[in-house]
Structure formats: C-alpha cells, structure tokens
Coordinates of C-alpha atoms and ligand atoms in Angstrom, one line a residue:
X20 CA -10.8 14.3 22.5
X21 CA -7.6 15.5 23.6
X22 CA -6.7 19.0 23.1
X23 CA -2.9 18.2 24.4
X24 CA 0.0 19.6 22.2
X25 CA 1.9 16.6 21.2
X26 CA 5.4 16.7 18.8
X27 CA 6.8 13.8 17.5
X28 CA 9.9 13.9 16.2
X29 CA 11.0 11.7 13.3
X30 CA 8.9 10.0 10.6
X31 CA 10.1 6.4 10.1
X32 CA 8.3 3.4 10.9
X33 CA 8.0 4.4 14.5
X34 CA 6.8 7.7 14.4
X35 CA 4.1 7.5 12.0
X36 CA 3.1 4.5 13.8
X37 CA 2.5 6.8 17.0
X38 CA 1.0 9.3 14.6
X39 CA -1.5 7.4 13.6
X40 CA -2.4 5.5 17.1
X41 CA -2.8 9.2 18.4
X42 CA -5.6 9.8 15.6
X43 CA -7.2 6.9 16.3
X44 CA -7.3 7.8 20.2
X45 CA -8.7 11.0 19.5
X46 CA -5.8 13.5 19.4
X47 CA -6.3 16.5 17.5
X48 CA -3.3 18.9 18.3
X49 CA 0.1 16.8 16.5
X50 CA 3.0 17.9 15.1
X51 CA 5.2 14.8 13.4
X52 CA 8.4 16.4 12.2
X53 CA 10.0 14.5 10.0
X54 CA 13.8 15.9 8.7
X55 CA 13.7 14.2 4.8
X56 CA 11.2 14.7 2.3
X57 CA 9.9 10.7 3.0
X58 CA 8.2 9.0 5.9
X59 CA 8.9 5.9 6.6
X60 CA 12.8 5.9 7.2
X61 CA 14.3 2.8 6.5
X62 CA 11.0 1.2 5.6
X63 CA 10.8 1.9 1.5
X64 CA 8.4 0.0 -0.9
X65 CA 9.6 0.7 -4.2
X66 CA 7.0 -0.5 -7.3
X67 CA 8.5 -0.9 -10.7
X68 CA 7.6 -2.9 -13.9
X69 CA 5.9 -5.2 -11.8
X70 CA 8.3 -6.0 -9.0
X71 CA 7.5 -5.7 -5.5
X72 CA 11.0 -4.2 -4.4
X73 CA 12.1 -3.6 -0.7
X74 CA 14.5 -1.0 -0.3
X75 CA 14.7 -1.4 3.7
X76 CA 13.1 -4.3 5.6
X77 CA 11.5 -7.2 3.4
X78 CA 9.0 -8.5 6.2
X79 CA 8.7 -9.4 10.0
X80 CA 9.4 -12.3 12.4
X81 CA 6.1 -14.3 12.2
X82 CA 6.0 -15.0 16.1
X83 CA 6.0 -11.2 17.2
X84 CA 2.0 -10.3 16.7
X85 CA 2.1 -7.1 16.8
X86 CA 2.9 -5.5 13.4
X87 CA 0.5 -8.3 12.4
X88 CA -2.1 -6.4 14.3
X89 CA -1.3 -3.3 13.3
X90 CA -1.7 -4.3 9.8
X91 CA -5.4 -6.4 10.7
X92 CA -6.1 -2.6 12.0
X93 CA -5.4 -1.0 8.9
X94 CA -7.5 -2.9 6.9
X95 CA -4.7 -4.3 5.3
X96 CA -5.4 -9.1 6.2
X97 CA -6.2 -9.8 2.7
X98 CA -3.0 -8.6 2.0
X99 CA -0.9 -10.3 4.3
X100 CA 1.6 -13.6 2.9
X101 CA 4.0 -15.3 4.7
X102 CA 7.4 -16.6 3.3
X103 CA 7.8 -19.6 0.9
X104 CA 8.9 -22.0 3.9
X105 CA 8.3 -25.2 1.6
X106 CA 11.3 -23.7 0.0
X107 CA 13.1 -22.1 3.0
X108 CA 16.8 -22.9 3.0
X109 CA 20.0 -21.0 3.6
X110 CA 23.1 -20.7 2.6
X111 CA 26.7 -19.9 4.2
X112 CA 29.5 -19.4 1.9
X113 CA 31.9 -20.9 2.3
X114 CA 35.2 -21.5 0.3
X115 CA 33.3 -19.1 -2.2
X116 CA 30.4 -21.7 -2.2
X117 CA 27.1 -22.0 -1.3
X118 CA 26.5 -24.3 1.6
X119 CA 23.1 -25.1 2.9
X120 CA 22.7 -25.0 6.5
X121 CA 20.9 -28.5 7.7
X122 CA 17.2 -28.5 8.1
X123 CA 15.5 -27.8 11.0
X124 CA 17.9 -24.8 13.2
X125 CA 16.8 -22.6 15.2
X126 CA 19.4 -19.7 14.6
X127 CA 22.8 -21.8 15.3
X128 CA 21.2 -24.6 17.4
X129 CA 19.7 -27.9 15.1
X130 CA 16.3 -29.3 16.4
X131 CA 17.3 -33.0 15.5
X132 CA 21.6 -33.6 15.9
X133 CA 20.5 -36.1 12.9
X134 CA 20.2 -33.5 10.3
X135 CA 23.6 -32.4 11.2
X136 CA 25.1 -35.7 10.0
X137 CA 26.7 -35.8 6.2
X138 CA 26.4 -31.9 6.2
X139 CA 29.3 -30.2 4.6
X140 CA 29.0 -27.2 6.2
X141 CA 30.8 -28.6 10.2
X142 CA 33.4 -30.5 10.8
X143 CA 33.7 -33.6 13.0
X144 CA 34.9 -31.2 15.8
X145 CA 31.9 -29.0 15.4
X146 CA 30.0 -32.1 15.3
X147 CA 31.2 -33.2 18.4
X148 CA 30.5 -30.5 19.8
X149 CA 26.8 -30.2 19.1
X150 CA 26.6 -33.6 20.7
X151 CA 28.5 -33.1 23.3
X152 CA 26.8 -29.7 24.6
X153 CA 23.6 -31.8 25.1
X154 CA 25.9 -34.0 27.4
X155 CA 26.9 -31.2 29.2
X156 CA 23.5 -29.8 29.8
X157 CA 24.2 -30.0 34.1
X158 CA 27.4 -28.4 33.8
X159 CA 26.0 -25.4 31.5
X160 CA 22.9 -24.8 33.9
X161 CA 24.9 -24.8 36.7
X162 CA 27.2 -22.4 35.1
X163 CA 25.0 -19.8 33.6
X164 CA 25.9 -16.1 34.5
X165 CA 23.3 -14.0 35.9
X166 CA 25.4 -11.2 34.4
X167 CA 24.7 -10.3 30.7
X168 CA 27.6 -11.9 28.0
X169 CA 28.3 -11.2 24.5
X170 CA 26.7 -13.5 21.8
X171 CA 29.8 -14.9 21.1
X172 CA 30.6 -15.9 25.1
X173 CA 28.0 -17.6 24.6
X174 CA 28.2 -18.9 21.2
X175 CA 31.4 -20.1 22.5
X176 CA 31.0 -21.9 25.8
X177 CA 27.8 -24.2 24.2
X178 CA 29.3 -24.8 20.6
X179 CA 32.7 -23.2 20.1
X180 CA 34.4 -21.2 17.8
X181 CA 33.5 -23.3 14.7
X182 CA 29.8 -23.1 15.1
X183 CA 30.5 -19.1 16.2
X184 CA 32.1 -18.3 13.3
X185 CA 30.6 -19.9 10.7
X186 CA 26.3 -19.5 12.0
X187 CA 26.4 -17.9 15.0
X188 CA 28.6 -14.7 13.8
X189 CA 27.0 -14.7 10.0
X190 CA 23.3 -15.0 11.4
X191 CA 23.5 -12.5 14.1
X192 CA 25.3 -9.6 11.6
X193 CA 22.6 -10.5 9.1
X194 CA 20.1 -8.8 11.5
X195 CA 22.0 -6.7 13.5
X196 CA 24.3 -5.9 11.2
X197 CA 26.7 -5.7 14.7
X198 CA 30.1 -7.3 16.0
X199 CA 29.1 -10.7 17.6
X200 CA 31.9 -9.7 20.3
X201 CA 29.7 -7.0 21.6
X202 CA 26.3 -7.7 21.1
X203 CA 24.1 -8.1 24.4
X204 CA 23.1 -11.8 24.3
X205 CA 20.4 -10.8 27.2
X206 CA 19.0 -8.2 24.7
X207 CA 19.1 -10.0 20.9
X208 CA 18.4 -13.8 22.1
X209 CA 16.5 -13.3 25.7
X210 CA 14.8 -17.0 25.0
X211 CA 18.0 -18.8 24.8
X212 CA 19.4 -17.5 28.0
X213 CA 16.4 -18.4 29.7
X214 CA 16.8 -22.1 27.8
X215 CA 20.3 -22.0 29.4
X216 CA 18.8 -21.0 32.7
X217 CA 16.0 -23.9 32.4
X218 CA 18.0 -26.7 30.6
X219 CA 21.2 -26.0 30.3
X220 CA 21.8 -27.3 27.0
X221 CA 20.1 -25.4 24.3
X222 CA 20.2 -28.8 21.8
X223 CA 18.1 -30.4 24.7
X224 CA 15.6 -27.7 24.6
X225 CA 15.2 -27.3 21.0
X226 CA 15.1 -31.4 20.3
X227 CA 11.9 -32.2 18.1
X228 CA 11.0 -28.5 18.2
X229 CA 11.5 -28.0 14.8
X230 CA 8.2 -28.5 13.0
X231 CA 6.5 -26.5 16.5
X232 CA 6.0 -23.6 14.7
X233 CA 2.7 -23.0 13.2
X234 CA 1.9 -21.0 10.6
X235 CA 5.6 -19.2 8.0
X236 CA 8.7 -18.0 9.7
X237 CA 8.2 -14.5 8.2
X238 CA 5.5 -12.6 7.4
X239 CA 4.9 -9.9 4.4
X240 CA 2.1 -8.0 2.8
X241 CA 1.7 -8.3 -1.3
X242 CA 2.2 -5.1 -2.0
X243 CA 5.7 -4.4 0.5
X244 CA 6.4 -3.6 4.2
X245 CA 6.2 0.2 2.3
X246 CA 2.2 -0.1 3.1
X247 CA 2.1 -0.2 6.1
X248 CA 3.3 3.7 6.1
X249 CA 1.2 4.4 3.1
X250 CA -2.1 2.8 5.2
X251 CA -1.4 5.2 8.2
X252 CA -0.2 8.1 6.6
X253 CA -3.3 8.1 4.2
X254 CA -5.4 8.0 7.8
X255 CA -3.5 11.1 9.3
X256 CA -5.7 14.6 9.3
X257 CA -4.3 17.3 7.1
X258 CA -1.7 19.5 8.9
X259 CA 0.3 16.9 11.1
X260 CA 2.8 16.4 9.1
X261 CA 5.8 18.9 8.8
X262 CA 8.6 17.3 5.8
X263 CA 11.8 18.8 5.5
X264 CA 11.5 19.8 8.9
X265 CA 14.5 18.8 11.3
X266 CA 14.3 19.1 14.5
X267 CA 17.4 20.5 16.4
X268 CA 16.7 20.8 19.9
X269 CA 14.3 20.3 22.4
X270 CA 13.7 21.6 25.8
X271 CA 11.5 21.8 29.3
X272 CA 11.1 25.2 30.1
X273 CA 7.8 26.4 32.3
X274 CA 5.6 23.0 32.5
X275 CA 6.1 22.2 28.6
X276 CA 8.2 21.2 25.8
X277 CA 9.8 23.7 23.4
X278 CA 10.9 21.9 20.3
X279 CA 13.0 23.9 17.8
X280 CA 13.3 23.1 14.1
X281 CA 14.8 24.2 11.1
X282 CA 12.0 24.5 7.8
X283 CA 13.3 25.6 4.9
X284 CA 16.5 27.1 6.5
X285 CA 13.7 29.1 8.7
X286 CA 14.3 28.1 12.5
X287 CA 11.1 27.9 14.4
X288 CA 10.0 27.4 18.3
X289 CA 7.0 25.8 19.3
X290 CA 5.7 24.6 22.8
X291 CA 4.0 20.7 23.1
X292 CA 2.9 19.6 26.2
X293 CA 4.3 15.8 25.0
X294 CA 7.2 14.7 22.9
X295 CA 7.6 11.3 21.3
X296 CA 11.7 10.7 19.8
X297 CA 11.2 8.5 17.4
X298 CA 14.9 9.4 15.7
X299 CA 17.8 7.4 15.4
X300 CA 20.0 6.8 18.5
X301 CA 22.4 9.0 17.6
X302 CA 19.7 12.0 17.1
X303 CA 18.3 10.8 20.4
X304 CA 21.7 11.3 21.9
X305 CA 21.9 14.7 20.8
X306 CA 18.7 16.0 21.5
X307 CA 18.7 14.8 24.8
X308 CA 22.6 16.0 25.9
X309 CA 20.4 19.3 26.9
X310 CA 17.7 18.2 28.8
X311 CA 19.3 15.5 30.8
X312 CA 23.2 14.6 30.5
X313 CA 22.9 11.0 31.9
X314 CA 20.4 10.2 29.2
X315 CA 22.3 11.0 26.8
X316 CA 25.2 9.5 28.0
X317 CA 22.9 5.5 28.4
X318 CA 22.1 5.9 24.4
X319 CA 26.2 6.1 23.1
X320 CA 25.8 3.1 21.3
X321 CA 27.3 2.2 17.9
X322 CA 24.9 1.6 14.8
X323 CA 26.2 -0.6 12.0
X324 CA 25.1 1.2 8.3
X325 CA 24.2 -0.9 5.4
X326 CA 23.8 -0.7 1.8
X327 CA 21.0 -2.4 0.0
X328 CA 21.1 -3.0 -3.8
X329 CA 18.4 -5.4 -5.6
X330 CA 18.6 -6.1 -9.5
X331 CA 15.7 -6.9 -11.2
X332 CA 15.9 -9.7 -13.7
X333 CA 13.2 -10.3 -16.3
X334 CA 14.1 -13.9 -17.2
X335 CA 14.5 -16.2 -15.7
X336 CA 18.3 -18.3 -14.6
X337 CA 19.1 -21.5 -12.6
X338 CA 19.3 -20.2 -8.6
X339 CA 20.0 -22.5 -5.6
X340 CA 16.5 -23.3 -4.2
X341 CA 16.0 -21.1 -1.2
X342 CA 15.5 -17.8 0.6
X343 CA 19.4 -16.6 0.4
X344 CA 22.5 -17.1 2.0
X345 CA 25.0 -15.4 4.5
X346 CA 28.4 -14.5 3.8
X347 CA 30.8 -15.1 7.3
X348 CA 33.6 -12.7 7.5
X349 CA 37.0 -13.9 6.0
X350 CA 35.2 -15.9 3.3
X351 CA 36.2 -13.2 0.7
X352 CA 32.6 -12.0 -0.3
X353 CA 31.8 -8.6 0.1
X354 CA 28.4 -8.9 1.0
X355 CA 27.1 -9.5 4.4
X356 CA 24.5 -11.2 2.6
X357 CA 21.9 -11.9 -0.2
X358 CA 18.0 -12.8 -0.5
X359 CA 16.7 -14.6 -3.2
X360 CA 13.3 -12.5 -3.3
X361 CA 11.2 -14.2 -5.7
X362 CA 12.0 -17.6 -3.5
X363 CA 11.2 -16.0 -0.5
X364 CA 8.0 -14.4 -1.3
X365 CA 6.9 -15.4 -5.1
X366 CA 4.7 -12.7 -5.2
X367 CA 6.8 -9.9 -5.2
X368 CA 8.0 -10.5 -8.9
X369 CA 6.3 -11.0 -12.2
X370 CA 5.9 -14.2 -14.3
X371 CA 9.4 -14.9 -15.0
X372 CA 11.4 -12.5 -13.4
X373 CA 13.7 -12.9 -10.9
X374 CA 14.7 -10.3 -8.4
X375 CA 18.5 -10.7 -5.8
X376 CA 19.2 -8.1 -3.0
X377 CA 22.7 -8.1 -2.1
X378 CA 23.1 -6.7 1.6
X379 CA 26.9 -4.9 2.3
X380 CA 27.7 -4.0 5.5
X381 CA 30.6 -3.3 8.1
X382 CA 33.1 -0.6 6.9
X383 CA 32.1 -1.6 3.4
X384 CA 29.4 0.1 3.6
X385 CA 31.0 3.0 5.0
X386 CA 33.1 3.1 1.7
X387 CA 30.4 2.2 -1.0
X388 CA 27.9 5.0 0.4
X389 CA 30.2 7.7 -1.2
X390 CA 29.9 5.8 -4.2
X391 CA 27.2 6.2 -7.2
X392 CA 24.2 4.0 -7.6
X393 CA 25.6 2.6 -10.9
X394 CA 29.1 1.7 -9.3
X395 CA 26.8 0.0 -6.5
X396 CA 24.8 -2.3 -8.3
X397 CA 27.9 -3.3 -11.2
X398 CA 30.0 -4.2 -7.3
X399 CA 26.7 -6.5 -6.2
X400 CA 26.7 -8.3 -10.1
X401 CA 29.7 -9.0 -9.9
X402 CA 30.0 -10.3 -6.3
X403 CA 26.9 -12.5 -6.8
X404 CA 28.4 -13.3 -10.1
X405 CA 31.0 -14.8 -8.2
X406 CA 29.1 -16.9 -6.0
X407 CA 26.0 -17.7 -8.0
X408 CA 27.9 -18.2 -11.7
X409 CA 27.0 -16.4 -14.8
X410 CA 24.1 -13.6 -14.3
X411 CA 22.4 -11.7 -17.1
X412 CA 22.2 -7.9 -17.0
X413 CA 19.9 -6.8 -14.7
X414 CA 16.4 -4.8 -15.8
X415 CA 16.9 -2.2 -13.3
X416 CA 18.5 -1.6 -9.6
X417 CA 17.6 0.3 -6.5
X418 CA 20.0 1.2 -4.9
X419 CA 19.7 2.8 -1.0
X420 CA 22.3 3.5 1.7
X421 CA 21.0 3.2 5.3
X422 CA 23.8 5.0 7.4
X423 CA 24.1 4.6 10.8
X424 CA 20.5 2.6 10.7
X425 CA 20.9 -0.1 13.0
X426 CA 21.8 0.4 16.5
X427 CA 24.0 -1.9 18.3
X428 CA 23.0 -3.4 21.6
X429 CA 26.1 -4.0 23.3
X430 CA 26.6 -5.8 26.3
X431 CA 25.0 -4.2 29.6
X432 CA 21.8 -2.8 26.8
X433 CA 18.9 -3.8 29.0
X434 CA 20.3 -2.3 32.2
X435 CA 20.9 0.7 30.8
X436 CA 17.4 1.0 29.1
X437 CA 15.8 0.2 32.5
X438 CA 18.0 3.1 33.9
X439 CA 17.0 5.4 30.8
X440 CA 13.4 4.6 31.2
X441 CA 13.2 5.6 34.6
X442 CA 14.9 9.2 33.8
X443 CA 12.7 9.5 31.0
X444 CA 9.6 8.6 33.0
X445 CA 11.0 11.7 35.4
X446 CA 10.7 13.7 32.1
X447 CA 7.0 14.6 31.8
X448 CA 5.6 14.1 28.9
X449 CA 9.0 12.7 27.5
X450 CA 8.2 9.7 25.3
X451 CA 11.5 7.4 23.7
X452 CA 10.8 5.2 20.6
X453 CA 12.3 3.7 17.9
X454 CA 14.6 1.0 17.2
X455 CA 17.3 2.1 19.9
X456 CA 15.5 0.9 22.9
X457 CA 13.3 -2.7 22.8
X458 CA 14.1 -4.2 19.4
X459 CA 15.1 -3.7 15.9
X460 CA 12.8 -5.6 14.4
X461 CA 9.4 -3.8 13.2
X462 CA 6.7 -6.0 15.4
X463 CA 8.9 -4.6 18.3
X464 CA 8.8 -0.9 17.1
X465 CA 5.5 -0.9 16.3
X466 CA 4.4 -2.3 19.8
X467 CA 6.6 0.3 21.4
X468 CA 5.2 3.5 18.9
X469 CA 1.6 2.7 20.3
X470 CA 2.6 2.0 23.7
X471 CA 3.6 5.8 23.5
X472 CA 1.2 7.2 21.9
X473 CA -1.2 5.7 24.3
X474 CA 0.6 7.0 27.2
X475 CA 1.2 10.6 25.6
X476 CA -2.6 11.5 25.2
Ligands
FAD506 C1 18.6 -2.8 5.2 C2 17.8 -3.1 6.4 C3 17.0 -4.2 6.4 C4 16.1 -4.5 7.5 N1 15.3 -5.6 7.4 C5 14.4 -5.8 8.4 C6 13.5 -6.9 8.3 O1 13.4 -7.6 7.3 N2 12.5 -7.0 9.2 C7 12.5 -6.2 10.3 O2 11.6 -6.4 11.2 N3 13.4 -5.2 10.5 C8 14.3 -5.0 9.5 N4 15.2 -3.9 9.7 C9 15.1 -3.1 10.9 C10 14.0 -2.1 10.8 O3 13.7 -1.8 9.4 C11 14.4 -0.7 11.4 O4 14.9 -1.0 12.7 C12 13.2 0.2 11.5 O5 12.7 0.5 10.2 C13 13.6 1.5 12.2 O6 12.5 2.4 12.3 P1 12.6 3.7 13.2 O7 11.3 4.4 12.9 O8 13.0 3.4 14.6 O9 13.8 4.5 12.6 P2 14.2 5.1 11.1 O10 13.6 4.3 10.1 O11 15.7 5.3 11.1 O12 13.4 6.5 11.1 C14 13.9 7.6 11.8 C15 13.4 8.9 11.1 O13 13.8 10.0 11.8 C16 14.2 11.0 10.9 N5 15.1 12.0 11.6 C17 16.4 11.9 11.9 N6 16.8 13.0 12.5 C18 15.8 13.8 12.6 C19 15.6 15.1 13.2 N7 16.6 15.8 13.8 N8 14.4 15.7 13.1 C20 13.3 15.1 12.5 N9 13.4 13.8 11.9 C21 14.6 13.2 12.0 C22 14.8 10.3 9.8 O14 14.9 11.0 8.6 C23 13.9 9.0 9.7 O15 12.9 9.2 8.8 C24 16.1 -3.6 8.6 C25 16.9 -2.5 8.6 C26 17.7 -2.2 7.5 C27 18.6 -1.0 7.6

C-alpha cells in the first residue's frame, strides 16, 4: 500500500484513467480535482431513445492496443465492436458533392495505383503524380530531411498540392482539427517518415498493403467510448474525487507539492507528495509558468476547438453507403466533416433510425460556440441538407462545444517534449499527461495516464 499524497489535476479521459490505475496499484491517499461538474472531458456518452450518441470521440484507432486493454481490464470485452469496414468508404466534397475516395488508402497514399484509375476525385496531374512518386523512390530517400517538416512539406514533395489539398489537408484537420502548414509530420505520421527514410516512396511501401490489416480499422464499445469513464469511475474509493474543484496553482515548497484550488468559491491549500496534470495544454501552461518558466514556455501550442452536433432521425432516408465524408477548405461547406453513425457502427441506433454528426471546426467554431444549441443543430440540417439532399426533421440533437480541445503539434513537437520531459523528470514527483504531449488519440492517452500513475506511487 502506498500511503503517498498524490493530486491529480483534471478529470477527462486521462486523469481518471491514472485515477483508477493508482487504485488498482494500491494507492490510498488521491485527490482527482476535476474543475466541471463531469469527468470524462471531451469523452461524453450520451443515451437517449435508444441511440448510442457520442458527444466527443466516437472510438479508437484499432492498431494502438492499449485502450483496448484498458477496456479487457475493466471487464468491459464482450462489449467491444469494431467499425462496419464491409461498408467503410469516405467521402470528400467536392464541387458540393460527395466523392468517394478509391478503395484501399492508407490516409493520402493508395495501396494499389489501380484503384486510383476512373476515380473522379484526381485529376490526370494528380494521377501522374501518384505514379510518378513511386518512380522517384531513389531520389525521395536520398532526399529525406533528418529535420522535422510540416505535413504539407511533405504532402507536397511526394504527391503535390492536388493530393495536399484535396486528402492530405481534409484527412489531417479531421483528426487534428490543425493547419496542415504547421503540423509536425515527425509527431502526427512518425510511420511514414520512417517509410520515406526506408523506401523512399511511400506508394512503394504501401503496394498490396491494403488488405494487411487484420481485424476493423476502428474500435468501439456498444454502449459508447462514455464507458470507459463510467467503468473506472464506478471502481474509484469514495472521497477521491473533488467536482467543481479547479485547480489554480501549484507549487514545490519544502520537499512537496502545494496545490491550490478554488471549491465552491472557497480557496483551499493542500500538500501531495505527487502531482499528475492531466489538464488541457493551455491549463498546463499556466500552472506550470510558476514552478518552472521554461516549461511553460515548450507547451505554447495552439489547440483547434470544435463543435459537435448529431441529429437523431427515427426513420429511416436514402444515405451514400459509408462511414462519412470530409469537407476540404474552399469547397463551401461549413463543416470540417460528417459521420454517418449508424454505417459506422450499426449498433449505436435503433431499428430504423438513423443518426449524422456534423463536425465544425476552424474559426467556425469559434463563432458558433456563442451560439444556442437550437441555432447549432438548424446550421448542421441545413448544411448536410445541402450536401446529402432533402433530410427530415430530426428526433432530437446534442449539441457540445469543445473549446480549445485539441492541441496542435506544430513543427519541432517531439523535440520540445523530449526537452519538457527531462525538466519535468527534475520536478519530483511532477507527472505530465493528457493529450498535449504523446498523442491525441485515446489508446495513446490512456497508455501515457498509467505510465504515470505507475511511476507516481
Ligand atoms: C470532437 C472530438 C472528437 C474526437 N474524436 C476522437 C476519436 O474518435 N478517437 C480518438 O481516439 N480521439 C478523439 N478525439 C481526441 C480525444 O477525445 C481527446 O484528445 C481526449 O479525450 C483528451 O483527453 P484529456 O483527458 O487529455 O483532456 P480533456 O478531455 O480535455 O480533459 C481535461 C479535463 O481537465 C479539466 N480541467 C481543466 N482545467 C482545470 C483546472 N484548472 N483544474 C481542474 N480541472 C481542470 C477539464 O474540465 C477536463 O475535464 C476527439 C476530440 C474531439 C474534441
């Protein structure tokens, strides 16, 4: 047993994931502060009329194991589903259309150039060069930087600005919600810089990969990512958890960690002997300025915000078979993107239904989160309207803005994590987690959460 004081601050995906690792190695003396009256952060299951709706992430990146794991651990196998892939296909718009993007790519590189043939979606000269970056496979090798580049450097030098703008650009802000001309290629796509390193040409390296993968792209669980909270939180002793309690500051004075909050407008001061940050970057930021100025210095990063509204449908109307579709910018849609749920994973709606999540992001988001839920939802009607033809009135909507909620990692990101780490590892008992640091996505958070909490007891 571990009789060690340990705070963690924030209560999102990360922090209740370290939570809970900490009860299961024993630890008896936590303190998870969480600012909102919900844990969980962006994570949010919501359960209506039979609809499986997710307010925040819909599922995880099959390949990544670990929030795999973490579910097997919870109890939680019989639960888990992976996506439709028999009926995986997405779309780009394009001229206000849907166009599928061929079979078979691995983000903007095809596994077989023959699929690329006929499709509407490239020209000849994007065609051409597809083909012709296989051709310059030596060249590329030869060429690759050792020095970090922005996704669209790279984007650019092995397919050009067609293939940039029209896959590249779209697929990365779907995740990342980020600029394409900043983003840290060494950071969001480590594999294909080490495919350039190997190969050179990333069409070489992908060739015939395309059925490889065993097993769905993405993984769920039945009832919504929201259980994985629910699972750990329901496994947490009484008295952890402190709601509406934002922390303000923390500091190292005589050997331990004083971490100041505000309860019910009541400041308080308490002394840990660990912390975990598990806030958002720019919380981190702050509460680090104090104890360490470089540190907080490596975490000014931008973070994209997003609003999220799904409509609920209970009929059913004709769709384009698939999982969604991406909108590039300058193609006049105001959504980043959309997700056709019950294609994705039929489970999630009942017999009948149909359920859309419309994704807006960039400075449109910035405008629509000062706008009511009602406003919200009538904006993503009538843009789907306008690419999917006539809708009916929806059942119901959620409707969630998610400011500030995904960091950027801009070029230079893992060099100055690798700096950060060191400083923090010079900060005893000083734990960083989250989605600022070593992924977004939540396999990557989760296997970071109990990497801490291991360390902290
Ligand atoms: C719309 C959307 C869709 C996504 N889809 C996917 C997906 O499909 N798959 C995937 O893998 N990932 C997805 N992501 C990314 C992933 O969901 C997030 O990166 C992840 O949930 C972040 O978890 P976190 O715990 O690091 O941070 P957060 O969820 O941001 O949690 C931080 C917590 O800290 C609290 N807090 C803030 N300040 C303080 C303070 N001063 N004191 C105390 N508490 C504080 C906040 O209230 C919050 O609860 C998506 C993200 C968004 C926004």
């Amino acid at each position: 047993m571990s009789e060690r004081r340990i705070a963690i601050v924030g209560g999102g995906i990360a922090g209740v994931t370290a939570a809970w690792q900490l009860a299961q190695l024993g630890a008896t003396q936590v303190t998870l502060f969480e600012a909102s009256e919900r844990l969980g952060g962006t994570v949010e299951t919501v359960r209506r009329h039979g609809f499986v709706v997710e307010a925040g992430p819909d599922g995880w990146v099959s390949e990544k194991p670990w929030a795999r794991e973490l579910a097997d651990e919870l109890g939680l196998s019989d639960h888990l589903i992976g996506s439709n892939d028999a009926g995986r296909v997405t779309y780009i718009v394009q001229g206000g259309k849907l166009v599928a993007m061929p079979d078979g790519m691995r983000m903007m590189v095809p596994t077989d150039l023959e699929t690329l043939r006929g499709s509407p979606l490239f020209s000849d000269a994007a065609l051409q060069a597809y083909a012709g970056e296989a051709a310059r496979a030596s060249e590329l090798k030869y060429a690759a930087p050792d020095q970090d580049e922005s996704v669209a450097e790279f984007v650019r030098r092995h397919f050009g600005d067609e293939v940039l703008a029209k896959v590249g650009g779209p697929l990365l802000s779907g995740v990342f919600g980020g600029d394409v001309a900043k983003l840290s290629m060494q950071a969001v796509m480590p594999r294909f810089v080490e495919m350039e390193r190997e190969r050179g040409s990333l069409v070489l390296a992908l060739t015939g990969k395309g059925s490889l993968n065993k097993g769905t792209v993405f993984t769920t669980l039945t009832t919504g990512v929201g259980t994985l909270v629910e699972r750990m939180v329901a496994g947490l002793p009484a008295g952890w958890l402190r709601m509406s309690a934002a922390v303000s500051s923390i500091r190292r004075e005589r050997g331990g960690w004083w971490v100041r909050s505000l309860e019910d407008g009541e400041a308080d001061r308490e002394r840990f002997d660990a912390v975990l940050l598990a806030v958002p970057a720019h919380v981190a930021r702050t509460l680090l300025l104090p104890v360490q100025p470089r540190m907080a210095e490596l975490l000014t990063m931008e973070a994209s915000s997003a609003v999220l509204s799904a409509l609920a449908f209970d009929r059913e109307f004709p769709l384009p078979r698939g999982f969604g579709f991406l909108a590039p910018q300058g193609e006049g849609s105001g959504l980043l993107a959309g997700t056709f749920v019950d294609q994705k994973f039929p489970a999630r709606v009942p017999a009948g239904g149909r359920l859309l999540r419309g994704f807006f992001g960039g400075a449109l988001a910035e405008t629509l989160g000062d706008r009511s839920d009602a406003e919200i939802a009538a904006r993503t009607l009538s843009e789907l309207r306008t690419l999917l033809g006539p809708l009916p009135e929806p059942k119901f909507a959620v409707v969630r803005r998610w400011p500030r909620s995904l960091p950027q990692y801009a070029v230079g990101h893992l060099e100055r994590m690798d700096e950060l780490n060191a400083l923090a590892r010079q900060e005893k008992g000083l734990h960083l987690l989250g989605n600022a640091y070593h992924g977004v996505g939540l396999p990557d958070i989760v296997r970071d959460a109990r990497e801490a909490a291991r360390l902290a007891v």
